[in-house]
Amino acid sequence: MKMIKKVAMSATALVFIGSSVFAQSLADAKKAIDAEQYQKAKSLLKNLTTTQPTKDENYFYLGWVYNEQGYTDSAKTQFNKGIAANPKSAINYAGLGAAAHLDKDAAGAKANFDKALSMAGKDSKTYVYVGKGYLLLPQGQNAVAAADANAAIAVLEKGKTINAKDAELLVTLGDANLAILKSNEANAAYSDALLVDPKSTTAAVAQGTLWRMANNWEAAENQFKAALTIDPNFGPAYRAWAETNYRQAQSDPKVASAKIKEAVDHYKQYLNLTDMSLESQLRYADFLINAGDFATLQQVTTELSKKANANLRVYRYLGIAAYENKDYANGLTAMNKWMSQAGPNRVIANDYLYLGRLQMATGADSLGIISMKKAYQLDTTKADVFMEIAKSDYAKKKYAEAGDAYNDYFTKSHKGTLIEHFQMGIAYYFGYTTKTNPTPADTILLTKADSALSYVSQKATSPVGDVILYRAYINDTKDADRNNIKGLAKPFYEQYITLQSAKPNLSDPDKKKLASAYVYMGTIYEYKDKDDAKAAEAYNKAKELDPTNKQVVAYFSRKTGGAKGR
């Protein structure tokens, strides 16, 4: 009996030892996920799925790491393995819903989330990860949609009734409220989480992030320091601190230089604490884009692209950095690699925007315009692409096309300055005057030009000389039949003369413009009105302003010669 009892006790001890090792290992993996040490977490979890293949949680957390990294196909594989291990694994259905959400499959996300919640029972963790699933950002989305945040809040509030002391649930509830700028609700949730678990590093950092959004730099930094007091190796605290430094630098020019340096130092500490994984460095790339440090971004991504296991997303960042650094050829190569291999679900509007910019910068204008318009099709908030197209076309003397692009910009963005409307008018005017053999149909360009400048005249608080002068040019161009001059430009030249003559001092360029206005009036008086006295008066005023004007010289030469002849 003693021997049997001893064997039984040994077996029990082994069970407890095995359970302890499993629990500790899973806890370590979850801690690594919270610390954004994804490589370490994956290594631990892959080992657990091998040594503990019947534990559905192991597959879930491994799948969740893949979700965090955007590898939804790999994530789904793990969640399905978890369900195979335990068909009633609610949390793995939550994972499938989150993966579907990342893939922009709204129906699939809802179906899996609903199934997860129907099976959850009293397990608040399922509610946590359904809530987190709604808060994950699909490709091309820079912020949580209000509908997703509200869906997360609804789920998490239900989870709170099941377990009001789940610190992770409370932090996630705070995140959901913060996503729609419900600061008071977010602060209450984070505070509740810290009451439940005073050692929650994620809650401390989350509350610091809340203070950052309120531009309370001191309170934010105190929370990051508090998190690092709990765990000096908690990398996300340094990342959030770096992002706070950067925001403060943007808000206060007096400390900008010092805070940017602090931001870089803190981000380096974050990288060192997150096992320098590729994913951590890609997050660093996001930070560099926001900071506008494209020189460092190109250096970092160039090195990353040389690694055998380089994430394809590196080429997106490399393309952006190279464009901003005017390294257009290398930028186009990198962006083409990303666009051709990433797959449609991973390509976003901003990718087409930079592809278009790179194509246009390397001379492939037609392709560039197609790409930039594709960016607008994917994201209609990017109507500014038409302004970029307009300026590019104008610089390359494609004036009529530039005018159309300006018009698209005004129509689609519902905004535009008076200067931009003026530029559209000039573009259409040059679109006509630079044509080698304009046809009668091309006069529509002059009509568009005059319409644009008329708009500026109506909206301007006072008359603008150049607007009046170009309307004169446009209407003079319309008056094409020199044998039957109608004087369409006359009222505009008269207005211009009145405006400019009232100025006490004129620059040399303005004198030349005013002289040309008097020349026009002289021509009208001489040939249309047959009033030689007024013609002579106009030409004499033009001569005072610009004696070298060719038409002035010709007039007086003609008149002098005529007098001698008589």
PDB file of C-alpha atoms in Angstrom, residues 253-385:
ATOM      1  CA  PRO A 253       8.677  74.938 -31.187  1.00  0.00           C
ATOM      2  CA  LYS A 254      10.776  76.084 -28.209  1.00  0.00           C
ATOM      3  CA  VAL A 255      11.360  72.496 -27.084  1.00  0.00           C
ATOM      4  CA  ALA A 256      11.060  70.831 -30.486  1.00  0.00           C
ATOM      5  CA  SER A 257      14.733  70.019 -30.967  1.00  0.00           C
ATOM      6  CA  ALA A 258      15.208  68.542 -27.488  1.00  0.00           C
ATOM      7  CA  LYS A 259      11.977  66.546 -27.622  1.00  0.00           C
ATOM      8  CA  ILE A 260      12.733  65.070 -31.037  1.00  0.00           C
ATOM      9  CA  LYS A 261      16.084  63.861 -29.655  1.00  0.00           C
ATOM     10  CA  GLU A 262      14.302  62.362 -26.630  1.00  0.00           C
ATOM     11  CA  ALA A 263      11.785  60.710 -28.940  1.00  0.00           C
ATOM     12  CA  VAL A 264      14.536  59.017 -30.952  1.00  0.00           C
ATOM     13  CA  ASP A 265      16.310  57.873 -27.762  1.00  0.00           C
ATOM     14  CA  HIS A 266      13.120  56.455 -26.288  1.00  0.00           C
ATOM     15  CA  TYR A 267      12.256  54.674 -29.509  1.00  0.00           C
ATOM     16  CA  LYS A 268      15.689  53.060 -29.582  1.00  0.00           C
ATOM     17  CA  GLN A 269      15.057  51.809 -26.041  1.00  0.00           C
ATOM     18  CA  TYR A 270      11.733  50.404 -27.216  1.00  0.00           C
ATOM     19  CA  LEU A 271      13.434  48.570 -30.077  1.00  0.00           C
ATOM     20  CA  ASN A 272      16.093  47.119 -27.788  1.00  0.00           C
ATOM     21  CA  LEU A 273      13.400  45.809 -25.435  1.00  0.00           C
ATOM     22  CA  THR A 274      11.257  44.256 -28.156  1.00  0.00           C
ATOM     23  CA  ASP A 275      13.958  41.867 -29.407  1.00  0.00           C
ATOM     24  CA  MET A 276      14.625  44.088 -32.454  1.00  0.00           C
ATOM     25  CA  SER A 277      12.080  42.027 -34.339  1.00  0.00           C
ATOM     26  CA  LEU A 278      11.182  42.978 -37.868  1.00  0.00           C
ATOM     27  CA  GLU A 279       7.703  43.948 -36.714  1.00  0.00           C
ATOM     28  CA  SER A 280       9.111  46.290 -34.059  1.00  0.00           C
ATOM     29  CA  GLN A 281      11.309  47.924 -36.663  1.00  0.00           C
ATOM     30  CA  LEU A 282       8.328  48.301 -38.987  1.00  0.00           C
ATOM     31  CA  ARG A 283       6.528  50.088 -36.185  1.00  0.00           C
ATOM     32  CA  TYR A 284       9.612  52.283 -35.886  1.00  0.00           C
ATOM     33  CA  ALA A 285       9.187  52.981 -39.601  1.00  0.00           C
ATOM     34  CA  ASP A 286       5.629  54.197 -38.911  1.00  0.00           C
ATOM     35  CA  PHE A 287       7.033  56.496 -36.241  1.00  0.00           C
ATOM     36  CA  LEU A 288       9.670  57.881 -38.626  1.00  0.00           C
ATOM     37  CA  ILE A 289       6.999  58.624 -41.238  1.00  0.00           C
ATOM     38  CA  ASN A 290       4.953  60.550 -38.674  1.00  0.00           C
ATOM     39  CA  ALA A 291       8.102  62.371 -37.551  1.00  0.00           C
ATOM     40  CA  GLY A 292       8.991  63.210 -41.145  1.00  0.00           C
ATOM     41  CA  ASP A 293      12.465  61.711 -40.752  1.00  0.00           C
ATOM     42  CA  PHE A 294      12.679  60.229 -44.231  1.00  0.00           C
ATOM     43  CA  ALA A 295      16.471  60.096 -44.312  1.00  0.00           C
ATOM     44  CA  THR A 296      16.525  57.712 -41.345  1.00  0.00           C
ATOM     45  CA  LEU A 297      13.514  55.861 -42.729  1.00  0.00           C
ATOM     46  CA  GLN A 298      15.309  55.129 -46.000  1.00  0.00           C
ATOM     47  CA  GLN A 299      18.427  54.020 -44.144  1.00  0.00           C
ATOM     48  CA  VAL A 300      16.474  51.693 -41.842  1.00  0.00           C
ATOM     49  CA  THR A 301      14.295  50.177 -44.571  1.00  0.00           C
ATOM     50  CA  THR A 302      17.210  49.719 -46.954  1.00  0.00           C
ATOM     51  CA  GLU A 303      18.943  47.605 -44.325  1.00  0.00           C
ATOM     52  CA  LEU A 304      15.749  45.681 -43.577  1.00  0.00           C
ATOM     53  CA  SER A 305      15.229  44.929 -47.272  1.00  0.00           C
ATOM     54  CA  LYS A 306      18.587  43.135 -47.356  1.00  0.00           C
ATOM     55  CA  LYS A 307      17.481  40.538 -44.805  1.00  0.00           C
ATOM     56  CA  ALA A 308      16.437  37.141 -46.104  1.00  0.00           C
ATOM     57  CA  ASN A 309      13.190  37.143 -44.121  1.00  0.00           C
ATOM     58  CA  ALA A 310      12.283  40.748 -44.922  1.00  0.00           C
ATOM     59  CA  ASN A 311       8.605  41.568 -44.589  1.00  0.00           C
ATOM     60  CA  LEU A 312       7.286  42.734 -47.953  1.00  0.00           C
ATOM     61  CA  ARG A 313       5.888  45.834 -46.222  1.00  0.00           C
ATOM     62  CA  VAL A 314       9.474  47.112 -45.983  1.00  0.00           C
ATOM     63  CA  TYR A 315       9.248  48.028 -49.667  1.00  0.00           C
ATOM     64  CA  ARG A 316       6.237  50.247 -49.054  1.00  0.00           C
ATOM     65  CA  TYR A 317       8.234  52.272 -46.534  1.00  0.00           C
ATOM     66  CA  LEU A 318      11.304  52.259 -48.759  1.00  0.00           C
ATOM     67  CA  GLY A 319       9.264  53.613 -51.673  1.00  0.00           C
ATOM     68  CA  ILE A 320       7.836  56.420 -49.539  1.00  0.00           C
ATOM     69  CA  ALA A 321      11.229  57.346 -48.080  1.00  0.00           C
ATOM     70  CA  ALA A 322      12.976  57.322 -51.450  1.00  0.00           C
ATOM     71  CA  TYR A 323      10.312  59.601 -52.957  1.00  0.00           C
ATOM     72  CA  GLU A 324      10.591  62.106 -50.118  1.00  0.00           C
ATOM     73  CA  ASN A 325      14.397  62.013 -50.487  1.00  0.00           C
ATOM     74  CA  LYS A 326      14.087  62.561 -54.274  1.00  0.00           C
ATOM     75  CA  ASP A 327      15.620  59.140 -54.978  1.00  0.00           C
ATOM     76  CA  TYR A 328      12.885  58.488 -57.517  1.00  0.00           C
ATOM     77  CA  ALA A 329      14.324  55.532 -59.444  1.00  0.00           C
ATOM     78  CA  ASN A 330      14.950  53.426 -56.326  1.00  0.00           C
ATOM     79  CA  GLY A 331      11.645  54.526 -54.881  1.00  0.00           C
ATOM     80  CA  LEU A 332       9.767  53.359 -57.979  1.00  0.00           C
ATOM     81  CA  THR A 333      11.539  49.991 -57.925  1.00  0.00           C
ATOM     82  CA  ALA A 334      10.614  49.466 -54.270  1.00  0.00           C
ATOM     83  CA  MET A 335       7.005  50.572 -54.679  1.00  0.00           C
ATOM     84  CA  ASN A 336       6.509  48.430 -57.786  1.00  0.00           C
ATOM     85  CA  LYS A 337       7.767  45.418 -55.817  1.00  0.00           C
ATOM     86  CA  TRP A 338       5.299  46.103 -53.030  1.00  0.00           C
ATOM     87  CA  MET A 339       2.355  46.721 -55.368  1.00  0.00           C
ATOM     88  CA  SER A 340       3.004  43.657 -57.522  1.00  0.00           C
ATOM     89  CA  GLN A 341       3.464  41.196 -54.653  1.00  0.00           C
ATOM     90  CA  ALA A 342       1.380  42.473 -51.737  1.00  0.00           C
ATOM     91  CA  GLY A 343      -2.023  41.373 -53.005  1.00  0.00           C
ATOM     92  CA  PRO A 344      -5.140  43.554 -53.321  1.00  0.00           C
ATOM     93  CA  ASN A 345      -6.156  43.266 -49.670  1.00  0.00           C
ATOM     94  CA  ARG A 346      -2.895  44.818 -48.482  1.00  0.00           C
ATOM     95  CA  VAL A 347      -2.592  47.640 -50.998  1.00  0.00           C
ATOM     96  CA  ILE A 348      -4.055  50.920 -49.745  1.00  0.00           C
ATOM     97  CA  ALA A 349      -4.851  54.324 -51.241  1.00  0.00           C
ATOM     98  CA  ASN A 350      -1.610  55.833 -49.950  1.00  0.00           C
ATOM     99  CA  ASP A 351       0.344  53.210 -51.892  1.00  0.00           C
ATOM    100  CA  TYR A 352      -1.248  54.352 -55.149  1.00  0.00           C
ATOM    101  CA  LEU A 353      -0.599  57.956 -54.161  1.00  0.00           C
ATOM    102  CA  TYR A 354       3.142  57.392 -53.776  1.00  0.00           C
ATOM    103  CA  LEU A 355       3.298  55.121 -56.799  1.00  0.00           C
ATOM    104  CA  GLY A 356       1.705  57.905 -58.838  1.00  0.00           C
ATOM    105  CA  ARG A 357       4.124  60.494 -57.478  1.00  0.00           C
ATOM    106  CA  LEU A 358       7.092  58.287 -58.289  1.00  0.00           C
ATOM    107  CA  GLN A 359       5.801  57.555 -61.795  1.00  0.00           C
ATOM    108  CA  MET A 360       5.270  61.230 -62.500  1.00  0.00           C
ATOM    109  CA  ALA A 361       8.675  62.115 -61.060  1.00  0.00           C
ATOM    110  CA  THR A 362      10.330  59.614 -63.423  1.00  0.00           C
ATOM    111  CA  GLY A 363       8.497  60.854 -66.505  1.00  0.00           C
ATOM    112  CA  ALA A 364       5.668  58.311 -66.683  1.00  0.00           C
ATOM    113  CA  ASP A 365       3.018  61.024 -66.368  1.00  0.00           C
ATOM    114  CA  SER A 366       0.069  59.139 -67.831  1.00  0.00           C
ATOM    115  CA  LEU A 367       0.673  56.148 -65.548  1.00  0.00           C
ATOM    116  CA  GLY A 368       1.190  58.448 -62.587  1.00  0.00           C
ATOM    117  CA  ILE A 369      -2.116  60.211 -63.132  1.00  0.00           C
ATOM    118  CA  ILE A 370      -3.921  56.853 -63.385  1.00  0.00           C
ATOM    119  CA  SER A 371      -2.329  55.738 -60.100  1.00  0.00           C
ATOM    120  CA  MET A 372      -3.185  58.968 -58.309  1.00  0.00           C
ATOM    121  CA  LYS A 373      -6.778  58.805 -59.474  1.00  0.00           C
ATOM    122  CA  LYS A 374      -6.885  55.217 -58.202  1.00  0.00           C
ATOM    123  CA  ALA A 375      -5.798  56.551 -54.799  1.00  0.00           C
ATOM    124  CA  TYR A 376      -8.821  58.874 -54.855  1.00  0.00           C
ATOM    125  CA  GLN A 377     -11.138  56.034 -55.910  1.00  0.00           C
ATOM    126  CA  LEU A 378     -10.021  54.003 -52.893  1.00  0.00           C
ATOM    127  CA  ASP A 379     -10.187  56.951 -50.507  1.00  0.00           C
ATOM    128  CA  THR A 380     -12.271  59.962 -51.527  1.00  0.00           C
ATOM    129  CA  THR A 381     -10.695  62.063 -48.764  1.00  0.00           C
ATOM    130  CA  LYS A 382      -7.589  62.189 -50.968  1.00  0.00           C
ATOM    131  CA  ALA A 383      -9.007  64.781 -53.391  1.00  0.00           C
ATOM    132  CA  ASP A 384      -5.713  66.680 -52.979  1.00  0.00           C
ATOM    133  CA  VAL A 385      -4.260  64.291 -55.587  1.00  0.00           C
TER     134      VAL A 385
END
